[in-house]
Tab-separated table of C-alpha atoms in Angstrom:
chain	number	residue	atom	x	y	z
A	18	UNK	CA	-40.131	16.094	4.415
A	19	UNK	CA	-39.317	17.741	1.097
A	20	UNK	CA	-35.899	19.360	0.630
A	21	UNK	CA	-35.480	21.742	-2.316
A	22	UNK	CA	-32.385	23.528	-3.568
A	23	UNK	CA	-32.840	26.362	-6.036
A	24	UNK	CA	-29.525	27.499	-7.492
A	25	UNK	CA	-27.718	27.129	-4.158
A	26	UNK	CA	-24.032	28.082	-4.277
A	27	UNK	CA	-22.093	27.980	-0.979
A	28	UNK	CA	-19.815	30.954	-0.374
A	29	UNK	CA	-16.601	29.039	0.464
A	30	UNK	CA	-16.495	27.139	-2.855
A	31	UNK	CA	-14.801	28.941	-5.782
A	32	UNK	CA	-16.969	29.231	-8.909
A	33	UNK	CA	-14.547	27.156	-10.961
A	34	UNK	CA	-15.191	24.188	-8.627
A	35	UNK	CA	-18.993	24.290	-9.022
A	36	UNK	CA	-19.221	22.822	-12.532
A	37	UNK	CA	-20.355	20.188	-13.213
A	38	UNK	CA	-22.556	19.546	-10.178
A	39	UNK	CA	-25.956	17.940	-9.745
A	40	UNK	CA	-26.497	19.880	-6.505
A	41	UNK	CA	-24.727	23.252	-6.517
A	42	UNK	CA	-26.222	25.876	-8.837
A	43	UNK	CA	-28.954	23.379	-9.790
A	44	UNK	CA	-32.643	22.660	-9.185
A	45	UNK	CA	-32.936	19.732	-6.752
A	46	UNK	CA	-35.837	18.018	-4.935
A	47	UNK	CA	-35.332	15.299	-2.313
A	48	UNK	CA	-38.463	13.561	-1.004
A	49	UNK	CA	-38.993	12.011	2.426
A	50	UNK	CA	-37.852	8.400	2.474
A	51	UNK	CA	-35.319	8.735	-0.337
A	52	UNK	CA	-31.865	7.228	0.119
A	53	UNK	CA	-29.367	9.465	-1.656
A	54	UNK	CA	-25.635	8.978	-2.248
A	55	UNK	CA	-23.598	12.152	-2.795
A	56	UNK	CA	-20.152	11.546	-4.274
A	57	UNK	CA	-17.316	14.026	-4.716
A	58	UNK	CA	-13.594	14.504	-4.277
A	59	UNK	CA	-12.306	16.325	-1.201
A	60	UNK	CA	-12.956	20.050	-1.180
A	61	UNK	CA	-16.111	19.948	-3.288
A	62	UNK	CA	-18.418	20.787	-0.380
A	63	UNK	CA	-19.793	17.479	0.916
A	64	UNK	CA	-19.589	18.569	4.554
A	65	UNK	CA	-20.817	22.039	3.586
A	66	UNK	CA	-23.944	20.475	2.079
A	67	UNK	CA	-24.779	18.542	5.250
A	68	UNK	CA	-23.936	21.457	7.542
A	69	UNK	CA	-26.244	23.674	5.496
A	70	UNK	CA	-29.114	21.193	5.934
A	71	UNK	CA	-28.358	20.970	9.665
A	72	UNK	CA	-28.433	24.749	10.051
A	73	UNK	CA	-24.751	25.277	10.810
A	74	UNK	CA	-24.158	27.507	7.781
A	75	UNK	CA	-26.171	30.120	5.967
A	76	UNK	CA	-23.405	31.593	3.811
A	77	UNK	CA	-24.828	30.653	0.427
A	78	UNK	CA	-26.597	32.132	-2.564
A	79	UNK	CA	-29.920	30.809	-3.860
A	80	UNK	CA	-32.733	29.173	-1.911
A	81	UNK	CA	-32.745	26.098	0.331
A	82	UNK	CA	-36.237	25.006	1.399
A	83	UNK	CA	-37.665	22.398	3.753
A	84	UNK	CA	-41.359	21.655	3.257
A	85	UNK	CA	-41.667	24.878	1.284
A	86	UNK	CA	-40.116	27.114	3.947
A	87	UNK	CA	-36.708	28.760	3.802
A	88	UNK	CA	-34.074	26.971	5.861
A	89	UNK	CA	-32.213	30.231	6.286
A	90	UNK	CA	-35.264	31.865	7.894
A	91	UNK	CA	-35.619	29.405	10.772
A	92	UNK	CA	-35.575	30.817	14.301
A	93	UNK	CA	-33.273	29.530	17.022
A	94	UNK	CA	-36.186	27.582	18.530
A	95	UNK	CA	-37.038	26.127	15.113
A	96	UNK	CA	-33.459	24.893	14.724
A	97	UNK	CA	-33.520	23.324	18.179
A	98	UNK	CA	-36.622	21.314	17.266
A	99	UNK	CA	-35.147	20.523	13.846
A	100	UNK	CA	-32.021	18.982	15.368
A	101	UNK	CA	-33.754	17.226	18.257
A	102	UNK	CA	-36.618	15.655	16.332
A	103	UNK	CA	-36.281	15.866	12.564
A	104	UNK	CA	-32.680	15.750	11.337
A	105	UNK	CA	-29.692	13.805	12.687
A	106	UNK	CA	-26.109	14.377	11.516
A	107	UNK	CA	-23.033	12.190	11.832
A	108	UNK	CA	-20.151	14.649	11.550
A	109	UNK	CA	-17.042	13.631	9.661
A	110	UNK	CA	-14.950	14.510	12.740
A	111	UNK	CA	-17.429	12.491	14.895
A	112	UNK	CA	-17.845	15.099	17.704
A	113	UNK	CA	-17.264	12.590	20.509
A	114	UNK	CA	-15.791	13.103	23.992
A	115	UNK	CA	-12.445	11.265	24.321
A	116	UNK	CA	-12.344	11.435	28.141
A	117	UNK	CA	-15.661	9.582	28.424
A	118	UNK	CA	-16.276	5.902	27.801
A	119	UNK	CA	-17.975	4.695	24.645
A	120	UNK	CA	-21.133	4.003	26.650
A	121	UNK	CA	-21.109	7.464	28.225
A	122	UNK	CA	-20.819	9.004	24.766
A	123	UNK	CA	-23.805	6.955	23.633
A	124	UNK	CA	-25.875	8.150	26.573
A	125	UNK	CA	-25.402	11.837	25.700
A	126	UNK	CA	-28.642	12.046	23.718
A	127	UNK	CA	-31.359	14.471	24.863
A	128	UNK	CA	-34.172	12.463	23.220
A	129	UNK	CA	-33.893	8.747	22.393
A	130	UNK	CA	-35.389	7.108	19.314
A	131	UNK	CA	-37.872	4.365	20.325
A	132	UNK	CA	-37.584	2.786	16.866
A	133	UNK	CA	-33.843	2.156	17.158
A	134	UNK	CA	-32.201	-0.885	18.762
A	135	UNK	CA	-30.655	-0.427	22.207
A	136	UNK	CA	-27.006	0.545	22.644
A	137	UNK	CA	-26.257	-3.016	23.674
A	138	UNK	CA	-27.891	-4.573	20.615
A	139	UNK	CA	-26.189	-2.184	18.211
A	140	UNK	CA	-22.834	-2.733	19.906
A	141	UNK	CA	-23.234	-6.500	19.586
A	142	UNK	CA	-24.110	-6.256	15.909
A	143	UNK	CA	-21.143	-3.981	15.193
A	144	UNK	CA	-18.621	-5.971	17.236
A	145	UNK	CA	-18.316	-3.251	19.867
A	146	UNK	CA	-19.658	-4.906	23.042
A	147	UNK	CA	-16.255	-5.375	24.680
A	148	UNK	CA	-15.356	-1.720	24.050
A	149	UNK	CA	-18.374	0.000	25.625
A	150	UNK	CA	-16.719	0.652	28.991
A	151	UNK	CA	-13.377	1.754	27.584
A	152	UNK	CA	-12.370	5.426	27.344
A	153	UNK	CA	-12.966	6.685	23.840
A	154	UNK	CA	-9.366	7.924	23.680
A	155	UNK	CA	-8.166	4.304	23.813
A	156	UNK	CA	-10.217	3.208	20.788
A	157	UNK	CA	-9.109	3.098	17.163
A	158	UNK	CA	-10.576	5.528	14.643
A	159	UNK	CA	-12.743	2.780	13.177
A	160	UNK	CA	-14.110	1.904	16.617
A	161	UNK	CA	-14.828	5.563	17.324
A	162	UNK	CA	-16.621	5.811	14.002
A	163	UNK	CA	-18.903	2.956	15.031
A	164	UNK	CA	-19.620	4.641	18.384
A	165	UNK	CA	-20.592	7.836	16.554
A	166	UNK	CA	-22.810	5.868	14.181
A	167	UNK	CA	-24.597	4.124	17.056
A	168	UNK	CA	-25.152	7.451	18.769
A	169	UNK	CA	-26.681	9.165	15.740
A	170	UNK	CA	-28.962	6.186	15.063
A	171	UNK	CA	-30.349	6.466	18.601
A	172	UNK	CA	-31.690	9.956	17.839
A	173	UNK	CA	-35.167	10.598	16.403
A	174	UNK	CA	-35.000	11.665	12.752
A	175	UNK	CA	-36.934	12.085	9.537
A	176	UNK	CA	-33.712	12.764	7.643
A	177	UNK	CA	-30.360	11.150	8.441
A	178	UNK	CA	-27.173	12.886	7.275
A	179	UNK	CA	-23.998	10.770	7.237
A	180	UNK	CA	-20.690	12.437	6.334
A	181	UNK	CA	-18.289	9.747	5.030
A	182	UNK	CA	-19.481	7.405	7.811
A	183	UNK	CA	-17.477	4.305	6.844
A	184	UNK	CA	-14.144	5.884	5.884
A	185	UNK	CA	-12.200	3.981	8.593
A	186	UNK	CA	-14.063	0.660	8.404
A	187	UNK	CA	-13.018	-2.477	6.551
A	188	UNK	CA	-15.352	-4.255	4.136
A	189	UNK	CA	-16.999	-6.532	6.714
A	190	UNK	CA	-17.575	-3.803	9.288
A	191	UNK	CA	-18.931	-1.525	6.560
A	192	UNK	CA	-21.396	-4.261	5.574
A	193	UNK	CA	-22.582	-4.623	9.181
A	194	UNK	CA	-22.897	-0.865	9.599
A	195	UNK	CA	-24.848	-0.528	6.341
A	196	UNK	CA	-27.336	-3.182	7.460
A	197	UNK	CA	-27.938	-1.302	10.714
A	198	UNK	CA	-28.328	2.055	8.950
A	199	UNK	CA	-30.820	0.571	6.497
A	200	UNK	CA	-32.848	-1.063	9.279
A	201	UNK	CA	-33.135	2.043	11.452
A	202	UNK	CA	-33.802	4.348	8.503
A	203	UNK	CA	-36.629	2.104	7.313
A	204	UNK	CA	-38.061	1.837	10.845
A	205	UNK	CA	-38.207	5.638	10.967
A	206	UNK	CA	-39.594	5.862	7.410
A	207	UNK	CA	-36.835	8.416	7.015
A	208	UNK	CA	-34.639	9.746	4.267
A	209	UNK	CA	-30.864	9.403	4.083
A	210	UNK	CA	-28.164	11.555	2.523
A	211	UNK	CA	-24.748	9.877	2.669
A	212	UNK	CA	-21.556	11.455	1.359
A	213	UNK	CA	-18.680	9.486	-0.113
A	214	UNK	CA	-15.344	10.077	-1.808
A	215	UNK	CA	-16.482	7.714	-4.555
A	216	UNK	CA	-17.192	4.407	-2.861
A	217	UNK	CA	-20.746	3.040	-3.050
A	218	UNK	CA	-21.762	1.415	0.258
A	219	UNK	CA	-24.162	-1.551	0.213
A	220	UNK	CA	-27.350	0.446	0.729
A	221	UNK	CA	-30.418	0.584	-1.561
A	222	UNK	CA	-29.792	4.097	-2.865
A	223	UNK	CA	-32.542	5.507	-5.058
A	224	UNK	CA	-30.418	8.384	-6.319
A	225	UNK	CA	-26.719	8.945	-6.808
A	226	UNK	CA	-25.624	12.558	-7.224
A	227	UNK	CA	-22.267	14.065	-8.131
A	228	UNK	CA	-21.474	17.180	-6.136
């Protein structure tokens, strides 16, 4: 997959906040398999960037292309295939169901990724085995973040979008989560775009961009 931005400026961001940026109002190419870190302070449009690539926003100027075709021009059916098979997004607000158990949240995936470890293996590696049957509402924010990460890694993807995925994890749990992300991304031969407030997680990023 090739992602291209040609002078993209999202509508919600005031012009005075665009400069300097290596993404907004710039020429950008991201190849399949690239691991990219996007750093910025709050309010610079990190979530907007990922939502644009996931098809949740089209309020922008310029051109955003995927494999040479306009992202904005995709049909509803195209977007359904895009989200089921090609692009997976971990939302900053996690989008989990607090009344369900952690395991039940993990099972809410329409199509599973055969290249990813099982729920049980991922839970063991992330120290979450004893929490799988508990209601999500009873878990800490860091535990919920790990549930959301496990769920997104169980989806098929060519491009993985992670929106501040380790913001509530300590150093050791971040290290474990990074190892799992790297493993599954490599198994899928997929690309990764990860947003951060400035921290650099322990992943082999090929590019680091300032938003």
